[in-house]
CSV table of C-alpha atoms and ligand atoms in Angstrom, one decimal:
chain,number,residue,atom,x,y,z
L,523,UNK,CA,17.3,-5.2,-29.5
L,524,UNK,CA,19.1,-7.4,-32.0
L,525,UNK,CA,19.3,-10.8,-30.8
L,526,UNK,CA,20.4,-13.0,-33.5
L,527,UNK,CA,23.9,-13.9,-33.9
L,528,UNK,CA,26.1,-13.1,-37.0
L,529,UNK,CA,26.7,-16.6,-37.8
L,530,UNK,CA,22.9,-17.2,-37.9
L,531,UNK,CA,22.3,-13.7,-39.9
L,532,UNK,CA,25.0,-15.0,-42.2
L,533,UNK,CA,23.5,-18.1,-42.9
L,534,UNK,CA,20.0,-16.5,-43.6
L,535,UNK,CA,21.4,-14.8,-46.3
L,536,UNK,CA,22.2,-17.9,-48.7
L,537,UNK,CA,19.3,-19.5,-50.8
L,538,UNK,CA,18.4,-16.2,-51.9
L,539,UNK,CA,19.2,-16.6,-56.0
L,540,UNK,CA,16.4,-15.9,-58.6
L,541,UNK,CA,17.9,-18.2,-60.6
L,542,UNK,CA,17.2,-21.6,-58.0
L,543,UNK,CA,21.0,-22.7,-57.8
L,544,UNK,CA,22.3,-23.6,-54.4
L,545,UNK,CA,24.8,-21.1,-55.3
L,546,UNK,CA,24.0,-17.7,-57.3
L,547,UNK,CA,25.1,-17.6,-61.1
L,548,UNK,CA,28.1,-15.8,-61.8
L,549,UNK,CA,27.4,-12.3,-63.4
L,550,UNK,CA,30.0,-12.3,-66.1
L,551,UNK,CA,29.3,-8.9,-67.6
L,552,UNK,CA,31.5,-5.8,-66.9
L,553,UNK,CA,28.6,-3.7,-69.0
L,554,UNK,CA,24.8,-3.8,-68.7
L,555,UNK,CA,22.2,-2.9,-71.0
L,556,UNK,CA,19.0,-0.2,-70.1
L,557,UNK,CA,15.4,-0.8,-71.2
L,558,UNK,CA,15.6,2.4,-72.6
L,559,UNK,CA,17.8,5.7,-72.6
L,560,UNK,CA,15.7,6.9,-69.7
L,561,UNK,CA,16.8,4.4,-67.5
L,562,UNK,CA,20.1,4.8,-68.4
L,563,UNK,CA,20.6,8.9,-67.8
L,564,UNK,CA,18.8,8.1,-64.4
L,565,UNK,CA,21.4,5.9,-63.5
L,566,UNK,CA,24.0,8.9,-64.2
L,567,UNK,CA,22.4,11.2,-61.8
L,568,UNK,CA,22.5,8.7,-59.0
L,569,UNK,CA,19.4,6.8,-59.4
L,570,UNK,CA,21.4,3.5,-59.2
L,571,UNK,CA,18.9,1.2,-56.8
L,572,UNK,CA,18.2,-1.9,-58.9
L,573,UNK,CA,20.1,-0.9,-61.8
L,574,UNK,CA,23.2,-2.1,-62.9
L,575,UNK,CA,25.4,0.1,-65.0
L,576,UNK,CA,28.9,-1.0,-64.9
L,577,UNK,CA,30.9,-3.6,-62.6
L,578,UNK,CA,32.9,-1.0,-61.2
L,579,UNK,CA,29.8,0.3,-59.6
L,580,UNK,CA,28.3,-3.2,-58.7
L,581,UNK,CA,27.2,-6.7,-60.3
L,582,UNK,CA,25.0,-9.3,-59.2
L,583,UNK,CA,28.2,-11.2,-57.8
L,584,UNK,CA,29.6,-8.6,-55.9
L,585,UNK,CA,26.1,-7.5,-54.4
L,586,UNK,CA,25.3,-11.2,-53.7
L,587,UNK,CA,28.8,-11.2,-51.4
L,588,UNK,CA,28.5,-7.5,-50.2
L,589,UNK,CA,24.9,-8.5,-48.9
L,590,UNK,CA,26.0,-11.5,-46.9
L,591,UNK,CA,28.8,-9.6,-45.4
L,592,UNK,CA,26.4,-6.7,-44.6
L,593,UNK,CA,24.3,-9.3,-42.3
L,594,UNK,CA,26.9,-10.7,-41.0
L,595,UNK,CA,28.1,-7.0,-39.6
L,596,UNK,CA,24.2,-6.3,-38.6
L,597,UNK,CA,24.6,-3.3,-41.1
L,598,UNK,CA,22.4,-2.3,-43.6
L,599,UNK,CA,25.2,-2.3,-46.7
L,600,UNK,CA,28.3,-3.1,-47.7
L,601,UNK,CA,30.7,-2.7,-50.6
L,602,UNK,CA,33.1,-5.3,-51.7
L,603,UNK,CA,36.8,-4.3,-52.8
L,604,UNK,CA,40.2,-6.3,-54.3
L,605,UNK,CA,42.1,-6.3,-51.0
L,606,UNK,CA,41.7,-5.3,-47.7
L,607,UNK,CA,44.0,-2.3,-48.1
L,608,UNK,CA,41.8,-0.8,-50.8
L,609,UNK,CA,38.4,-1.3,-48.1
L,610,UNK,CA,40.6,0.9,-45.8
L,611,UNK,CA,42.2,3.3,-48.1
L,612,UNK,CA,38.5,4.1,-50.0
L,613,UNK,CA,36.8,4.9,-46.4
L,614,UNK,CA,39.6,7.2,-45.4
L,615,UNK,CA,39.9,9.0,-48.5
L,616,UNK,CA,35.8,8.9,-48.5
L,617,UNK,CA,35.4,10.3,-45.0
L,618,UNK,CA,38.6,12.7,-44.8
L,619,UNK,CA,39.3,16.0,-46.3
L,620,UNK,CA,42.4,17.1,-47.0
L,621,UNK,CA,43.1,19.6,-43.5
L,622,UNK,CA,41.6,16.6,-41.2
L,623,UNK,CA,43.1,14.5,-38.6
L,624,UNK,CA,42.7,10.5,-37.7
L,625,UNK,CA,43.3,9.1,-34.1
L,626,UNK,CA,45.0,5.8,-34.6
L,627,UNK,CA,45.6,2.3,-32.7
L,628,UNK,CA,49.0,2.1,-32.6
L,629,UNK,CA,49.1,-1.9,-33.1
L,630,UNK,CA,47.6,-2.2,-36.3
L,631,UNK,CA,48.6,-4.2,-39.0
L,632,UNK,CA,51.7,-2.6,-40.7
L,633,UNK,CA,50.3,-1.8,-44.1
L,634,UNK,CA,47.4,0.3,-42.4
L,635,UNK,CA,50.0,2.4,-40.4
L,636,UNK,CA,51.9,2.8,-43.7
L,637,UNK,CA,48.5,4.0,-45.1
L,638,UNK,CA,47.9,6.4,-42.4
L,639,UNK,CA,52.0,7.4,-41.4
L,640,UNK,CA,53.2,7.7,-45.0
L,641,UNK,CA,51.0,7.9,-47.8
L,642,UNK,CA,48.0,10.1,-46.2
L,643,UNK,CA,50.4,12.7,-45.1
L,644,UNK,CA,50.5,13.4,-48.7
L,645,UNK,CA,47.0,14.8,-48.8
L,646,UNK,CA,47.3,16.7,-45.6
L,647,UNK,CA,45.6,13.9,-43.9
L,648,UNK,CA,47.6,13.3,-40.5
L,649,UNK,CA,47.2,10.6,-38.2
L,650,UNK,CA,47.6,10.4,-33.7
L,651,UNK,CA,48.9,6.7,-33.3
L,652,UNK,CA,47.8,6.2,-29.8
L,653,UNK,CA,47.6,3.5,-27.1
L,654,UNK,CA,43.5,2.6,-27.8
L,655,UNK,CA,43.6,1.0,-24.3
L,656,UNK,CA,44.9,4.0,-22.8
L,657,UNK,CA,41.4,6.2,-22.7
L,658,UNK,CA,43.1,9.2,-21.6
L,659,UNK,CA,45.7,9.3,-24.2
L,660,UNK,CA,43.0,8.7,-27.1
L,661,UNK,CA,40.8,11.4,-25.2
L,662,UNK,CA,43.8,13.7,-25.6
L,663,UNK,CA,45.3,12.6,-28.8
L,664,UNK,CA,41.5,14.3,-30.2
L,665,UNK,CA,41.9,17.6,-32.2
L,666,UNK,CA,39.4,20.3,-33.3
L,667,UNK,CA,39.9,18.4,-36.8
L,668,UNK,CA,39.8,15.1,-35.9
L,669,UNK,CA,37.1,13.4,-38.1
L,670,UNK,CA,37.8,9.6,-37.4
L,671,UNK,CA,38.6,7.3,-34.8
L,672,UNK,CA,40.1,3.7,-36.2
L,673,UNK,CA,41.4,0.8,-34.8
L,674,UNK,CA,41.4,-2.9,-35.2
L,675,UNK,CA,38.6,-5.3,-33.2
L,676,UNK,CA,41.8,-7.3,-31.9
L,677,UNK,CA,45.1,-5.6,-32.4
L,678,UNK,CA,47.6,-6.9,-34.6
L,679,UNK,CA,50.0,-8.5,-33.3
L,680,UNK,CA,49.7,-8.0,-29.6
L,681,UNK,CA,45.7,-9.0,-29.7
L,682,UNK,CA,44.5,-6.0,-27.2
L,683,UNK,CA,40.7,-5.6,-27.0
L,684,UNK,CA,40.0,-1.6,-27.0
L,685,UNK,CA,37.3,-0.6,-24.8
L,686,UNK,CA,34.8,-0.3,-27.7
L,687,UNK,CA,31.8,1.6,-25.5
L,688,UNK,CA,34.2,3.6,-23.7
L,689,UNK,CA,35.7,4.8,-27.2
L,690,UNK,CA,31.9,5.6,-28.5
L,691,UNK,CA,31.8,7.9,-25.9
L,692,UNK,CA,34.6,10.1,-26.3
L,693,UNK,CA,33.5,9.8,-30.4
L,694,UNK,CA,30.0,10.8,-30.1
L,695,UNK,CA,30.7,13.9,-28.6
L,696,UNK,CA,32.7,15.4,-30.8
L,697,UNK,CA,30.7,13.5,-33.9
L,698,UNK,CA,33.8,11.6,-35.0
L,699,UNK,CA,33.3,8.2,-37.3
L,700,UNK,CA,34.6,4.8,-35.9
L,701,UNK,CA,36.4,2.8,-38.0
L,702,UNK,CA,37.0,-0.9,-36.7
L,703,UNK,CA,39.2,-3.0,-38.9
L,704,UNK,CA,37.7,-6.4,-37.8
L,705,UNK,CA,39.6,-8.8,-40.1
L,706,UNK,CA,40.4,-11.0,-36.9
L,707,UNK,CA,37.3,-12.0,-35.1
L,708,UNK,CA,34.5,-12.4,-38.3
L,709,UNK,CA,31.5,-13.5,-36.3
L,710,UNK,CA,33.3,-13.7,-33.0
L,711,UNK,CA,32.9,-10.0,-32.4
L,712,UNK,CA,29.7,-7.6,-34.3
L,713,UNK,CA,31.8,-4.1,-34.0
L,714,UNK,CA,28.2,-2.4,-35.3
L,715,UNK,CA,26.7,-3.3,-31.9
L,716,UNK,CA,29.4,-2.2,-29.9
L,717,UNK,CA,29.3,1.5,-31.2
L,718,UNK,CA,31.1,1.3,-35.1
L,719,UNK,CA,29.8,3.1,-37.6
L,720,UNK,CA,32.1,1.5,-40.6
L,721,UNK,CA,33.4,-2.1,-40.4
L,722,UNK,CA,36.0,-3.4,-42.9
L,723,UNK,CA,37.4,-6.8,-43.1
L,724,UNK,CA,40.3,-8.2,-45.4
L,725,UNK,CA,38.4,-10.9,-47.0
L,726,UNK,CA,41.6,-12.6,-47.7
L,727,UNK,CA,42.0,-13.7,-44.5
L,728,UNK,CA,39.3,-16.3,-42.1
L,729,UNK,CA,36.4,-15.1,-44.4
L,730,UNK,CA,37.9,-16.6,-47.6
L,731,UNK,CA,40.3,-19.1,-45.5
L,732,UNK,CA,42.2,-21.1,-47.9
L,733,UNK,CA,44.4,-18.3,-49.0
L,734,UNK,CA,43.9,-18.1,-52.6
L,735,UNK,CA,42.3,-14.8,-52.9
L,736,UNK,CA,42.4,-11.2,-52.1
L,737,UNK,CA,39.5,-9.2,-50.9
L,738,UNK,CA,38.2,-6.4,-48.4
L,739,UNK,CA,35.1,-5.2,-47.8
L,740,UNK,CA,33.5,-1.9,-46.0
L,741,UNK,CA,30.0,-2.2,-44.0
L,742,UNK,CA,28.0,0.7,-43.3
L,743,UNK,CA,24.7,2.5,-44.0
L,744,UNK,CA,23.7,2.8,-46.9
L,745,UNK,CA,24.3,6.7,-47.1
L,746,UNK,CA,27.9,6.1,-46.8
L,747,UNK,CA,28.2,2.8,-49.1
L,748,UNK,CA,26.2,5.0,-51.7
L,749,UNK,CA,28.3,7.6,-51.3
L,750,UNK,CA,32.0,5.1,-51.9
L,751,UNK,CA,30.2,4.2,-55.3
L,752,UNK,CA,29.1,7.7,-56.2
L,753,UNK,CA,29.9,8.1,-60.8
L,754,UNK,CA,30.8,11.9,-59.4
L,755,UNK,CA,32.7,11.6,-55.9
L,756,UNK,CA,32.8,8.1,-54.6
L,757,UNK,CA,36.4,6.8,-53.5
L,758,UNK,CA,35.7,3.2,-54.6
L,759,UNK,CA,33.8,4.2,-58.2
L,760,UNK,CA,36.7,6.6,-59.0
L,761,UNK,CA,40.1,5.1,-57.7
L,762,UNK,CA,38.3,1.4,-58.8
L,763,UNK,CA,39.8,-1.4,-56.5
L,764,UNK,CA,36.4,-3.3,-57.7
L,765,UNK,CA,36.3,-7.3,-56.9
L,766,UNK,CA,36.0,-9.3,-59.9
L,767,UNK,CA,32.9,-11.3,-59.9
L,768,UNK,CA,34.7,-14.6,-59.9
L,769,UNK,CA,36.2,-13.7,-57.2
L,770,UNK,CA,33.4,-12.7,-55.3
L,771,UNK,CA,31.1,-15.9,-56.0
L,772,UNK,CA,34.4,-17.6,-54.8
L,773,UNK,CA,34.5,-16.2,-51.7
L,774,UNK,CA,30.9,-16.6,-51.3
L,775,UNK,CA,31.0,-20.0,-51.2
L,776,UNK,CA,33.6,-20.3,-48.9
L,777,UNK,CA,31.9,-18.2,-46.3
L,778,UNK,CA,29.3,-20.6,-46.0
L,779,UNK,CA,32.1,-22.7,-43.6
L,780,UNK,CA,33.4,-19.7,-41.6
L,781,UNK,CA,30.9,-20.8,-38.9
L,782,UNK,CA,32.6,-23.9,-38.3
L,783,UNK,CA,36.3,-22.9,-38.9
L,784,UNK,CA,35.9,-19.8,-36.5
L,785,UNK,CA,35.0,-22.3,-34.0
L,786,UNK,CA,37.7,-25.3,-34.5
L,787,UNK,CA,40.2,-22.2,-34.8
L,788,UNK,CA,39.6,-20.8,-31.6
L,789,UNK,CA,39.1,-24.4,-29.9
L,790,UNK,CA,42.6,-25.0,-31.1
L,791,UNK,CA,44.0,-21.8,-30.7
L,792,UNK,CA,42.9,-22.0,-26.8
L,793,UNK,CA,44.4,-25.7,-26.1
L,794,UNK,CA,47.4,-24.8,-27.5
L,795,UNK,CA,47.2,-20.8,-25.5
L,796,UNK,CA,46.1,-22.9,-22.0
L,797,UNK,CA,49.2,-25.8,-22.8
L,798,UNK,CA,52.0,-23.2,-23.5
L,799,UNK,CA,51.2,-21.0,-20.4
L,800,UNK,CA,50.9,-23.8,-17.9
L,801,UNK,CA,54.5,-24.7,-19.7
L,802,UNK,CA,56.1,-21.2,-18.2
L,803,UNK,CA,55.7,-19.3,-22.1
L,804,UNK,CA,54.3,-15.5,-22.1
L,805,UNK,CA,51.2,-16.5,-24.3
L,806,UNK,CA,48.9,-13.8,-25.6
L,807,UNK,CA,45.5,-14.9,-26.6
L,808,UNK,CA,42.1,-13.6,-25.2
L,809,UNK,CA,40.5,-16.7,-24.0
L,810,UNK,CA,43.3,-16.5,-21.5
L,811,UNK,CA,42.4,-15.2,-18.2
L,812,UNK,CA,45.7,-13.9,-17.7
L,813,UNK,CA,45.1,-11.7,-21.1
L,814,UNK,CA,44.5,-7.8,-20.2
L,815,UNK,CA,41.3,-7.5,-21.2
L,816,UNK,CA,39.8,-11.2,-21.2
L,817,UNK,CA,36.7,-9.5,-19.1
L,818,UNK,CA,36.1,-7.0,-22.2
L,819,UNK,CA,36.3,-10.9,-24.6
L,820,UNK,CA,33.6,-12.3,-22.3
L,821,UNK,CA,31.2,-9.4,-23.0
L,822,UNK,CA,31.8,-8.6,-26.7
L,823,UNK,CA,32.8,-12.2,-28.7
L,824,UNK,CA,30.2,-14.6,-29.1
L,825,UNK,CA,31.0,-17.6,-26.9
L,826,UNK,CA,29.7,-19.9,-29.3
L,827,UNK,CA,32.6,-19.1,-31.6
L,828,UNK,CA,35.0,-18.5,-28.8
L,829,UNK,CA,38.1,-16.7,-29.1
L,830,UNK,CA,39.7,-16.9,-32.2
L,831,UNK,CA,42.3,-18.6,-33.9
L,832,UNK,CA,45.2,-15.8,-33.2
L,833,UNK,CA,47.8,-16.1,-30.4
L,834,UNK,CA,51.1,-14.4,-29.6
L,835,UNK,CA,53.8,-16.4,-28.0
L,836,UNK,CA,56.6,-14.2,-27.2
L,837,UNK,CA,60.2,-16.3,-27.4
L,838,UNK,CA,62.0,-13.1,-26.2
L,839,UNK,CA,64.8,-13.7,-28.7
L,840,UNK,CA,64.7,-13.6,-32.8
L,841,UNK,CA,67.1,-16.8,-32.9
L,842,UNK,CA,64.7,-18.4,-30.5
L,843,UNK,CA,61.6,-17.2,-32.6
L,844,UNK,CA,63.2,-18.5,-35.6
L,845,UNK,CA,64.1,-21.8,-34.1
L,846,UNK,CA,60.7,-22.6,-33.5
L,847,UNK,CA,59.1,-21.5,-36.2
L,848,UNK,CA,61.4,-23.4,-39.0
L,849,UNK,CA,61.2,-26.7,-36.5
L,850,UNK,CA,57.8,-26.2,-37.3
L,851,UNK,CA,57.4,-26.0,-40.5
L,852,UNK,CA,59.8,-28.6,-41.0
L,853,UNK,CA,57.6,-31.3,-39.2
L,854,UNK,CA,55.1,-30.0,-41.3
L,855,UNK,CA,53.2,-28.4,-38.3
L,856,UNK,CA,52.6,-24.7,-40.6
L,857,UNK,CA,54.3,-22.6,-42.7
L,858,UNK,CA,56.3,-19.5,-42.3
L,859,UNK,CA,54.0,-17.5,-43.8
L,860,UNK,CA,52.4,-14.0,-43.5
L,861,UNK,CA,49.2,-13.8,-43.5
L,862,UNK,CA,46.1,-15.4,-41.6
L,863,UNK,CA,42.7,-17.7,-41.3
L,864,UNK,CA,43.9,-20.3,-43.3
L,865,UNK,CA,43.4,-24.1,-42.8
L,866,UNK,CA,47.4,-24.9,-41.7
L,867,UNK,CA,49.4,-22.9,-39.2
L,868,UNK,CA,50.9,-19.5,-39.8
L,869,UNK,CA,53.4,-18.0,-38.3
L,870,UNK,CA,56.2,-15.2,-38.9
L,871,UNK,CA,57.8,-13.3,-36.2
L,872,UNK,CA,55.6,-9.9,-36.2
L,873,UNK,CA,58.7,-7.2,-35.4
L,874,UNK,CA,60.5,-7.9,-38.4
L,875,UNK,CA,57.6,-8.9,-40.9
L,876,UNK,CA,53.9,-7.7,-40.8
L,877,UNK,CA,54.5,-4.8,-38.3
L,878,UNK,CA,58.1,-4.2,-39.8
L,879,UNK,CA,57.1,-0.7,-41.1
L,880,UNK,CA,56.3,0.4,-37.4
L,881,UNK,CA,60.1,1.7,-36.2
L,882,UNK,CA,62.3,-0.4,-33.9
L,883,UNK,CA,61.7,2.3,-30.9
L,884,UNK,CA,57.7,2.4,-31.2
L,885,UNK,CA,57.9,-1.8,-31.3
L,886,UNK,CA,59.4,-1.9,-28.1
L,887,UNK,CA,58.0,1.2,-26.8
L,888,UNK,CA,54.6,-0.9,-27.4
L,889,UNK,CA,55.9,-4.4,-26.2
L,890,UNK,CA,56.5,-6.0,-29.7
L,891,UNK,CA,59.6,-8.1,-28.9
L,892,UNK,CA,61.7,-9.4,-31.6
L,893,UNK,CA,60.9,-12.5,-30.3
L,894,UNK,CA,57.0,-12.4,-30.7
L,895,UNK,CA,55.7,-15.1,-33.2
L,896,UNK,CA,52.1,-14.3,-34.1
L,897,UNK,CA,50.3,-17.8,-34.8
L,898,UNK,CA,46.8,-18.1,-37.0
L,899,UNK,CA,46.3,-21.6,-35.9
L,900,UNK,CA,45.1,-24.1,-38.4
L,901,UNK,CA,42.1,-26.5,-38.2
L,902,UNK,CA,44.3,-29.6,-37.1
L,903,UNK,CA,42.6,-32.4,-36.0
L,904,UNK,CA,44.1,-33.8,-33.6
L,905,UNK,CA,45.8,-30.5,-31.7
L,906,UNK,CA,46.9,-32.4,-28.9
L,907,UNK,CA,49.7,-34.0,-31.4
L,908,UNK,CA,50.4,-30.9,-32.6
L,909,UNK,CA,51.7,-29.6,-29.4
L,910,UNK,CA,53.3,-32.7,-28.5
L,911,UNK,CA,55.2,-32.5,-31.2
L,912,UNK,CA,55.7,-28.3,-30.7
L,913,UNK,CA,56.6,-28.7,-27.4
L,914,UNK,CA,59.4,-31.3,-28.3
L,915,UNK,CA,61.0,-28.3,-30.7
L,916,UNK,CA,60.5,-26.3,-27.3
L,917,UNK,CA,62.2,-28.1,-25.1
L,918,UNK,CA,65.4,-28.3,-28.2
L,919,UNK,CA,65.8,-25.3,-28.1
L,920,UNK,CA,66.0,-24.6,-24.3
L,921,UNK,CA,68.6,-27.3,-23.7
L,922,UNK,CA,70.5,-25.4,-26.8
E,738,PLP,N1,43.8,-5.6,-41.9
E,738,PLP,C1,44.5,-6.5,-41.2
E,738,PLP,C2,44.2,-6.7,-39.8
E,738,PLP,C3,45.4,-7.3,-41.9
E,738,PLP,O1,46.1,-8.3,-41.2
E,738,PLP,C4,45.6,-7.1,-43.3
E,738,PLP,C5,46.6,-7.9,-44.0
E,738,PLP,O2,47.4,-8.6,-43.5
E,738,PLP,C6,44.9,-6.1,-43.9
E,738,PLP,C7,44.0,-5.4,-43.2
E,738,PLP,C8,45.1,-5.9,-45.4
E,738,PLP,O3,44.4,-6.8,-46.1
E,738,PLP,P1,44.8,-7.3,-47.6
E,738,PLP,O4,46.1,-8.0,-47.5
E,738,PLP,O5,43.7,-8.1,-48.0
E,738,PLP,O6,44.9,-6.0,-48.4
């Protein structure tokens, strides 16, 4: 029974350098050099544990970041990559054959149904996009060849929670591989202990959170991290989305706040969820009673963090959605910007931006208005101003 918390495994895992700084030097080597040539052909047949050989295997930056994340997932290892896509395209081209099927949440962000609905197709790899709250349809959308399960912790943009134990279920049977994309609750929710076996995140989102960096990264045993960095077969090692080790001592440091931002992003992200429902609005956001599947928050986030800093307020129109949203950034209140977990408000209107390459029908067949503007609210400090002042563009645009 695990029963620390992934902020306080995260934290455990800084003051560890051999070299005393608060922070870990940077490694700024692509190569490596061997005691001797012994060392160096046993590093070629796989013996890799303590060895560096080349940074597209590993460095002492990327490790020091890859280890941190690893804790913070309660699994025993991780690999770093340059994006979040390349963590998810590496562990499907790792796990799957070409012959073999993937069942699919069908709200996931629009580049990882791209992944799976165009590109994969390609290599005979063919995906079920399913309604993961519907058990019954992901039950039947299973095949003879279906090899993984994957879905996002909180679904992008309409923020369902899947029934993660439920899902196991189903899984272990039939010995299919979860895959939980859980860029949108870091700490909140530990996918591992509700029944994952791989967890990816885009680090370029809350775990960096200031939006000047790319990154992804893939938790999992060490069997299957091994096997992503594998000189002879390993997705990562071969088709090389490595992190540069900059980067990775960049994002390193920043992680060491996520604590406290998860926690003022979900306080203001449920003020501002709470004030716009009592208004009349449809608000999606899980600390909401009213939200499908707040029971399912209650038992899997941590309620120290809370809920997270995503909502969904749906303005049923696009004029409407764009009204707001440009009021908004024009009182300097956020940008109109993809993209999420950084200090200021987001926003962009879902249907026609980060979920654009899901088709019109499947949108609406899913409930994605074109009026849905998914918010990653910001760390304001006073967020009772900020929906003064949100509401006054609200109550514009319904006297319009
Ligand atoms: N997963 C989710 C849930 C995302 O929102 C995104 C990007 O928006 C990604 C993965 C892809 O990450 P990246 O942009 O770092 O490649």
């Amino acid at each position: 029974m695990n029963n620390t918390t992934a902020a306080e495994r995260l934290e455990k895992t800084y003051g560890i350098t051999s070299e005393k700084g608060v922070n870990p030097a940077i490694s700024d080597s692509s190569t490596y050099f061997f005691d001797s040539a012994q060392d160096m052909s046993k590093t070629f047949e796989g013996q890799t544990e303590g060895m560096y050989l080349y940074s597209r295997h590993s460095s002492p930056s990327t490790n020091y970041l890859a280890r941190s994340l690893a804790a913070m997932e309660n699994m025993p290892a991780a690999l770093v990559t340059a994006s979040g896509m390349s963590a998810i395209a590496v562990t499907l081209m790792q796990l799957l054959q070409s012959g073999e099927h993937i069942v699919a949440g069908r709200t996931i962000y629009g580049g990882s149904y791209a992944l799976l609905k165009n590109f994969l197709p390609r290599y005979q790899i063919e995906t079920s996009f399913v309604n993961m709250i519907n058990l019954e349809h992901v039950s039947q959308a299973i095949k003879y060849n279906t090899k993984v399960l994957y879905f996002e912790s909180l679904s992008n943009p309409l923020l369902e929670i899947p029934d993660f134990n439920a899902i196991k279920l189903l899984a272990q049977e039939k010995g299919i591989k979860i895959v939980v994309d859980n860029t949108f609750t870091p700490l909140l929710c530990v996918p591992k202990e509700l029944g994952a076996d791989v967890v990816i995140h885009s680090l370029t989102k809350f775990i960096n959170g200031t939006s000047d960096a790319l990154g992804g990264v893939v938790c999992g045993d060490t069997e299957f991290v091994e096997a992503l960095r594998d000189v002879n077969s390993g997705a990562s090692m071969l088709l090389g989305p490595t992190m540069d080790a900059q980067r990775a001592a960049s994002i390193l440091k920043n992680m060491r706040t996520l604590s406290v931002r998860m926690q003022k992003h979900s306080q203001n992200a449920l003020y501002l969820a709470t004030k716009l429902e009592s208004d009349g609005f449809t608000v999606l956001y899980p600390g909401l009673r009213s939200h499908p599947q707040h029971a399912l928050a209650n038992t899997f986030f941590d309620p120290k963090i809370g809920y997270g800093g995503l909502l969904a307020l749906d303005m049923k129109t696009h004029s409407n959605a764009a009204k707001l949203m440009e009021g908004m950034q024009e009182r300097g209140l956020g940008y109109l910007a993809v993209s999420l977990g950084f200090s200021k408000t987001l926003f962009s209107a879902s249907g026609s931006s980060t979920s654009s390459e899901i088709p019109e029908n499947e949108q609406q067949a899913m409930g994605l208005t074109s009026g849905l503007i998914r918010f990653s609210i910001g760390l304001d400090e006073n967020i009772a101003k900020t929906y003064v002042q949100m509401k006054s563009i609200l109550d514009g645009i319904a006297e319009a």
